[in-house]
Amino acid sequence: MPLKFVLRPNEKVIINGAVIGAGDRPGSFFLYNTANFLRGREVLKEEQIDCIEKKLYFVIQLVYIFPEDSTLNLQRFASILDETREARPDAAKTLDEIARLVESRNYYRALKLCRKLFKAGDGGAGNDGDPPSGVQPPDDTPMSDRMP
């Protein structure tokens, strides 16, 4: 079953490393095979990092979007995960699950779970962890983390 998502006017999405943008009108798209994707509103820019949880999200995002640099970024992930564990001992279970998801290369789910830490970590800033409207992953099957 294909994955359907809707882009708002002028919204962008990254699919397997390519940035694709909608025109002046909304558009529906279908992914018929597995692919790495992040919608524009899910992408965290480096200048938006204002807490350790966002730093962790950012490095997972780098691993997901740029698999060619994954060795270096996974090392960074391990270091930032340790920093996050020190700063957020209350989130130990969530951080263990994020580590498990990253280890199993389920980066999209790791990002989704990491977004839930934003609210708890900085008083409500950031996404609430729910998938953006219009993105309907077919099930809990991880997206392929291999880019052509």
Coordinates of N, CA and C in Angstrom, one line a residue, residues 11-146:
E11 N 5.2 24.2 0.3 CA 5.9 23.4 1.2 C 6.9 22.5 0.5
K12 N 7.9 22.1 1.3 CA 9.0 21.3 0.7 C 9.1 19.9 1.5
V13 N 9.6 19.0 0.8 CA 9.9 17.6 1.4 C 11.2 17.1 0.9
I14 N 11.9 16.4 1.8 CA 13.2 15.8 1.3 C 12.9 14.3 1.2
I15 N 13.1 13.8 -0.1 CA 12.9 12.4 -0.3 C 14.2 11.8 -0.9
N16 N 14.8 10.9 -0.2 CA 16.0 10.3 -0.6 C 17.1 11.4 -0.9
G17 N 17.1 12.4 -0.1 CA 18.1 13.4 -0.3 C 17.8 14.5 -1.3
A18 N 16.7 14.4 -2.0 CA 16.3 15.4 -3.0 C 15.2 16.3 -2.3
V19 N 15.4 17.6 -2.5 CA 14.4 18.5 -2.0 C 13.4 18.8 -3.1
I20 N 12.1 18.5 -2.7 CA 11.0 18.6 -3.7 C 10.0 19.7 -3.1
G21 N 9.6 20.6 -3.9 CA 8.7 21.6 -3.4 C 7.3 21.6 -4.1
A22 N 6.3 22.0 -3.4 CA 5.0 22.1 -4.0 C 4.9 23.5 -4.7
G23 N 4.0 23.7 -5.6 CA 3.8 24.9 -6.2 C 2.8 25.8 -5.4
D24 N 2.0 26.6 -6.1 CA 1.1 27.5 -5.4 C -0.1 26.8 -4.9
R25 N -0.3 25.6 -5.3 CA -1.5 24.8 -4.8 C -1.1 23.6 -4.0
P26 N -1.9 23.1 -3.1 CA -1.6 21.9 -2.4 C -1.5 20.7 -3.4
G27 N -0.8 19.7 -3.1 CA -0.7 18.5 -3.9 C -0.6 17.3 -3.2
S28 N -1.2 16.2 -3.6 CA -1.1 14.9 -3.0 C 0.0 14.1 -3.8
F29 N 0.7 13.4 -3.0 CA 1.8 12.5 -3.6 C 1.7 11.2 -2.9
F30 N 2.2 10.2 -3.7 CA 2.2 8.8 -3.2 C 3.6 8.2 -3.4
L31 N 4.1 7.6 -2.3 CA 5.4 6.9 -2.4 C 5.0 5.4 -2.5
Y32 N 5.4 4.8 -3.6 CA 5.1 3.4 -3.9 C 6.2 2.4 -3.5
N33 N 7.3 2.9 -3.1 CA 8.4 2.1 -2.5 C 8.9 2.7 -1.3
T34 N 9.8 2.1 -0.6 CA 10.3 2.6 0.6 C 11.3 3.8 0.3
A35 N 11.3 4.8 1.1 CA 12.2 5.9 0.9 C 12.4 6.7 2.2
N36 N 13.5 7.4 2.3 CA 13.7 8.3 3.4 C 13.0 9.6 3.1
F37 N 12.2 10.1 4.0 CA 11.6 11.4 3.7 C 11.4 12.2 5.0
L38 N 11.5 13.5 4.9 CA 11.1 14.4 6.0 C 10.4 15.6 5.3
R39 N 9.3 16.0 5.9 CA 8.6 17.2 5.4 C 9.3 18.4 6.0
G40 N 9.2 19.5 5.3 CA 9.9 20.7 5.7 C 9.6 21.1 7.2
R41 N 8.4 20.9 7.7 CA 8.2 21.2 9.1 C 8.8 20.2 10.1
E42 N 9.3 19.1 9.6 CA 9.9 18.1 10.4 C 11.4 18.4 10.5
V43 N 12.0 19.2 9.6 CA 13.4 19.4 9.5 C 13.8 20.5 10.5
L44 N 14.8 20.2 11.3 CA 15.3 21.1 12.3 C 16.6 21.7 11.7
K45 N 16.6 23.0 11.6 CA 17.8 23.7 11.2 C 18.8 23.9 12.3
E46 N 20.1 24.0 12.0 CA 21.1 24.0 13.1 C 20.9 25.3 13.9
E47 N 20.5 26.4 13.4 CA 20.3 27.6 14.2 C 19.1 27.5 15.1
Q48 N 18.2 26.5 15.0 CA 17.1 26.3 15.9 C 17.4 25.5 17.1
I49 N 18.6 25.0 17.2 CA 19.0 24.2 18.3 C 19.2 25.0 19.5
D50 N 18.4 24.9 20.5 CA 18.5 25.7 21.7 C 18.4 24.8 23.0
C51 N 18.5 23.5 22.8 CA 18.4 22.6 24.0 C 19.1 21.3 23.6
I52 N 19.5 20.5 24.5 CA 20.2 19.2 24.2 C 19.3 18.3 23.5
E53 N 18.0 18.3 23.7 CA 17.0 17.4 23.0 C 17.0 17.7 21.5
K54 N 17.1 19.0 21.1 CA 17.1 19.4 19.7 C 18.5 19.0 19.1
K55 N 19.5 19.1 19.9 CA 20.8 18.7 19.4 C 20.8 17.2 19.1
L56 N 20.2 16.4 19.9 CA 20.1 15.0 19.6 C 19.2 14.7 18.4
Y57 N 18.1 15.4 18.3 CA 17.2 15.3 17.1 C 18.0 15.6 15.8
F58 N 18.8 16.7 15.9 CA 19.5 17.2 14.7 C 20.5 16.1 14.2
V59 N 21.2 15.5 15.1 CA 22.2 14.5 14.7 C 21.6 13.3 14.2
I60 N 20.4 12.9 14.7 CA 19.7 11.7 14.1 C 19.2 12.1 12.7
Q61 N 18.7 13.3 12.6 CA 18.3 13.8 11.3 C 19.4 13.8 10.2
L62 N 20.6 14.1 10.7 CA 21.8 14.1 9.8 C 22.1 12.6 9.3
V63 N 22.0 11.7 10.3 CA 22.2 10.3 9.9 C 21.2 9.8 8.9
Y64 N 19.9 10.2 9.1 CA 18.8 9.8 8.3 C 18.9 10.4 6.9
I65 N 19.2 11.7 6.8 CA 19.2 12.4 5.5 C 20.5 12.2 4.7
F66 N 21.6 12.1 5.4 CA 22.9 11.9 4.8 C 23.6 10.6 5.2
P67 N 23.1 9.5 4.7 CA 23.7 8.2 5.1 C 25.2 8.1 4.7
E68 N 25.6 8.8 3.7 CA 27.0 8.7 3.3 C 27.9 9.2 4.4
D69 N 27.4 10.0 5.3 CA 28.2 10.5 6.5 C 27.8 9.9 7.8
S70 N 27.2 8.7 7.7 CA 26.6 8.1 8.9 C 27.6 7.7 9.9
T71 N 28.8 7.3 9.5 CA 29.8 6.8 10.5 C 30.2 7.9 11.4
L72 N 30.5 9.1 10.9 CA 30.8 10.2 11.7 C 29.6 10.7 12.6
N73 N 28.5 10.8 11.9 CA 27.3 11.3 12.6 C 26.8 10.3 13.7
L74 N 27.0 9.0 13.5 CA 26.7 8.0 14.6 C 27.6 8.1 15.8
Q75 N 28.8 8.5 15.5 CA 29.8 8.8 16.6 C 29.3 10.0 17.4
R76 N 28.9 11.0 16.6 CA 28.4 12.2 17.3 C 27.1 11.9 18.1
F77 N 26.2 11.1 17.5 CA 25.0 10.7 18.2 C 25.3 10.0 19.5
A78 N 26.3 9.1 19.6 CA 26.7 8.5 20.8 C 27.1 9.5 21.9
S79 N 27.9 10.4 21.5 CA 28.4 11.5 22.4 C 27.2 12.3 22.9
I80 N 26.4 12.8 22.0 CA 25.2 13.7 22.3 C 24.2 12.9 23.2
L81 N 24.0 11.6 22.9 CA 23.1 10.8 23.7 C 23.6 10.7 25.1
D82 N 24.9 10.6 25.3 CA 25.5 10.6 26.7 C 25.2 11.9 27.4
E83 N 25.4 13.0 26.7 CA 25.2 14.3 27.2 C 23.7 14.5 27.6
T84 N 22.8 14.0 26.7 CA 21.4 14.1 27.0 C 21.0 13.2 28.2
R85 N 21.6 12.1 28.3 CA 21.3 11.2 29.5 C 21.7 11.9 30.8
E86 N 22.8 12.7 30.8 CA 23.2 13.4 32.0 C 22.3 14.6 32.3
A87 N 21.9 15.3 31.2 CA 21.0 16.4 31.4 C 19.5 16.0 31.7
R88 N 19.1 14.9 31.2 CA 17.7 14.4 31.3 C 17.6 13.0 31.9
P89 N 18.0 12.8 33.2 CA 17.9 11.5 33.8 C 16.5 11.0 33.8
D90 N 15.5 12.0 33.9 CA 14.1 11.6 33.9 C 13.6 11.0 32.6
A91 N 14.4 11.1 31.5 CA 14.0 10.6 30.2 C 14.8 9.3 29.8
A92 N 15.3 8.6 30.8 CA 16.1 7.5 30.6 C 15.4 6.4 29.7
K93 N 14.2 6.1 30.0 CA 13.5 5.1 29.2 C 13.3 5.5 27.7
T94 N 13.0 6.8 27.5 CA 12.8 7.3 26.2 C 14.1 7.3 25.4
L95 N 15.2 7.7 26.1 CA 16.5 7.8 25.5 C 17.0 6.3 25.2
D96 N 16.7 5.4 26.0 CA 17.0 4.0 25.7 C 16.3 3.5 24.4
E97 N 15.0 3.9 24.3 CA 14.3 3.5 23.1 C 14.8 4.2 21.9
I98 N 15.2 5.5 22.0 CA 15.8 6.2 20.9 C 17.1 5.5 20.4
A99 N 17.9 5.2 21.4 CA 19.1 4.5 21.1 C 18.9 3.1 20.4
R100 N 17.8 2.4 20.8 CA 17.5 1.1 20.2 C 17.0 1.4 18.8
L101 N 16.2 2.4 18.6 CA 15.7 2.7 17.2 C 16.8 3.1 16.3
V102 N 17.7 3.9 16.8 CA 18.9 4.3 15.9 C 19.7 3.1 15.6
E103 N 20.0 2.2 16.6 CA 20.8 1.0 16.4 C 20.1 0.1 15.3
S104 N 18.8 0.1 15.3 CA 18.1 -0.7 14.3 C 17.8 0.0 13.0
R105 N 18.4 1.2 12.9 CA 18.3 2.0 11.7 C 16.9 2.5 11.4
N106 N 16.1 2.6 12.4 CA 14.7 3.1 12.3 C 14.7 4.6 12.7
Y107 N 15.4 5.4 11.8 CA 15.6 6.8 12.2 C 14.4 7.7 12.2
Y108 N 13.4 7.4 11.3 CA 12.2 8.2 11.3 C 11.5 8.1 12.7
R109 N 11.3 6.9 13.2 CA 10.7 6.6 14.5 C 11.5 7.2 15.6
A110 N 12.8 7.2 15.5 CA 13.7 7.8 16.5 C 13.5 9.3 16.5
L111 N 13.3 9.9 15.4 CA 13.1 11.4 15.3 C 11.7 11.7 15.9
K112 N 10.7 10.9 15.6 CA 9.4 11.1 16.1 C 9.4 11.1 17.7
L113 N 10.1 10.1 18.2 CA 10.2 9.9 19.7 C 11.0 11.1 20.3
C114 N 12.0 11.4 19.6 CA 12.9 12.5 20.1 C 12.1 13.9 20.2
R115 N 11.2 14.1 19.2 CA 10.4 15.3 19.2 C 9.6 15.4 20.5
K116 N 9.2 14.3 21.1 CA 8.4 14.3 22.3 C 9.2 14.8 23.4
L117 N 10.5 14.7 23.4 CA 11.3 15.3 24.5 C 11.4 16.8 24.4
F118 N 11.1 17.4 23.3 CA 11.2 18.9 23.2 C 10.2 19.5 24.2
K119 N 9.0 19.1 24.2 CA 8.0 19.6 25.0 C 8.4 19.5 26.5
A120 N 8.8 18.3 26.9 CA 9.2 18.1 28.3 C 10.5 18.8 28.6
G121 N 11.4 19.0 27.6 CA 12.7 19.6 27.9 C 12.7 21.1 27.9
D122 N 11.9 21.8 27.2 CA 12.0 23.2 27.1 C 10.7 24.0 27.3
G123 N 9.7 23.4 28.0 CA 8.5 24.1 28.4 C 7.5 24.2 27.2
G124 N 7.5 23.3 26.3 CA 6.5 23.4 25.2 C 6.9 23.7 23.9
A125 N 8.2 24.2 23.7 CA 8.6 24.5 22.3 C 8.8 23.3 21.5
G126 N 8.5 23.4 20.3 CA 8.7 22.3 19.4 C 7.5 21.5 19.1
N127 N 7.6 20.4 18.4 CA 6.6 19.5 18.0 C 6.1 18.7 19.1
D128 N 4.9 18.2 19.1 CA 4.3 17.4 20.2 C 4.6 15.9 19.9
G129 N 5.3 15.6 18.8 CA 5.6 14.2 18.6 C 4.7 13.5 17.7
D130 N 3.5 14.0 17.4 CA 2.6 13.4 16.5 C 3.1 13.6 15.1
P131 N 2.8 12.6 14.2 CA 3.2 12.8 12.8 C 2.4 14.0 12.3
P132 N 3.1 14.8 11.4 CA 2.4 15.9 10.8 C 1.2 15.5 10.0
S133 N 0.2 16.4 10.0 CA -1.0 16.1 9.2 C -0.7 15.7 7.8
G134 N -1.4 14.7 7.3 CA -1.1 14.4 5.9 C -0.1 13.3 5.7
V135 N 0.8 13.0 6.7 CA 1.7 11.9 6.7 C 1.1 10.8 7.4
Q136 N 0.9 9.7 6.6 CA 0.3 8.5 7.2 C 1.2 7.3 7.0
P137 N 2.1 7.0 7.8 CA 2.9 5.8 7.7 C 2.0 4.6 7.7
P138 N 2.2 3.7 6.8 CA 1.3 2.6 6.7 C 1.2 1.7 7.9
D139 N 2.3 1.6 8.6 CA 2.3 0.8 9.9 C 3.6 1.1 10.6
D140 N 4.0 0.3 11.5 CA 5.2 0.5 12.2 C 6.5 0.0 11.5
T141 N 6.3 -0.4 10.3 CA 7.4 -0.9 9.5 C 8.4 0.3 9.3
P142 N 9.7 0.2 9.6 CA 10.6 1.3 9.4 C 10.7 1.6 7.9
M143 N 11.0 2.9 7.6 CA 11.3 3.3 6.3 C 12.7 2.8 6.0
S144 N 13.0 2.5 4.7 CA 14.3 2.1 4.4 C 15.3 3.2 4.6
D145 N 16.4 2.9 5.2 CA 17.4 3.9 5.5 C 18.5 4.0 4.4
R146 N 18.2 3.3 3.3 CA 19.2 3.3 2.3 C 18.8 4.2 1.2

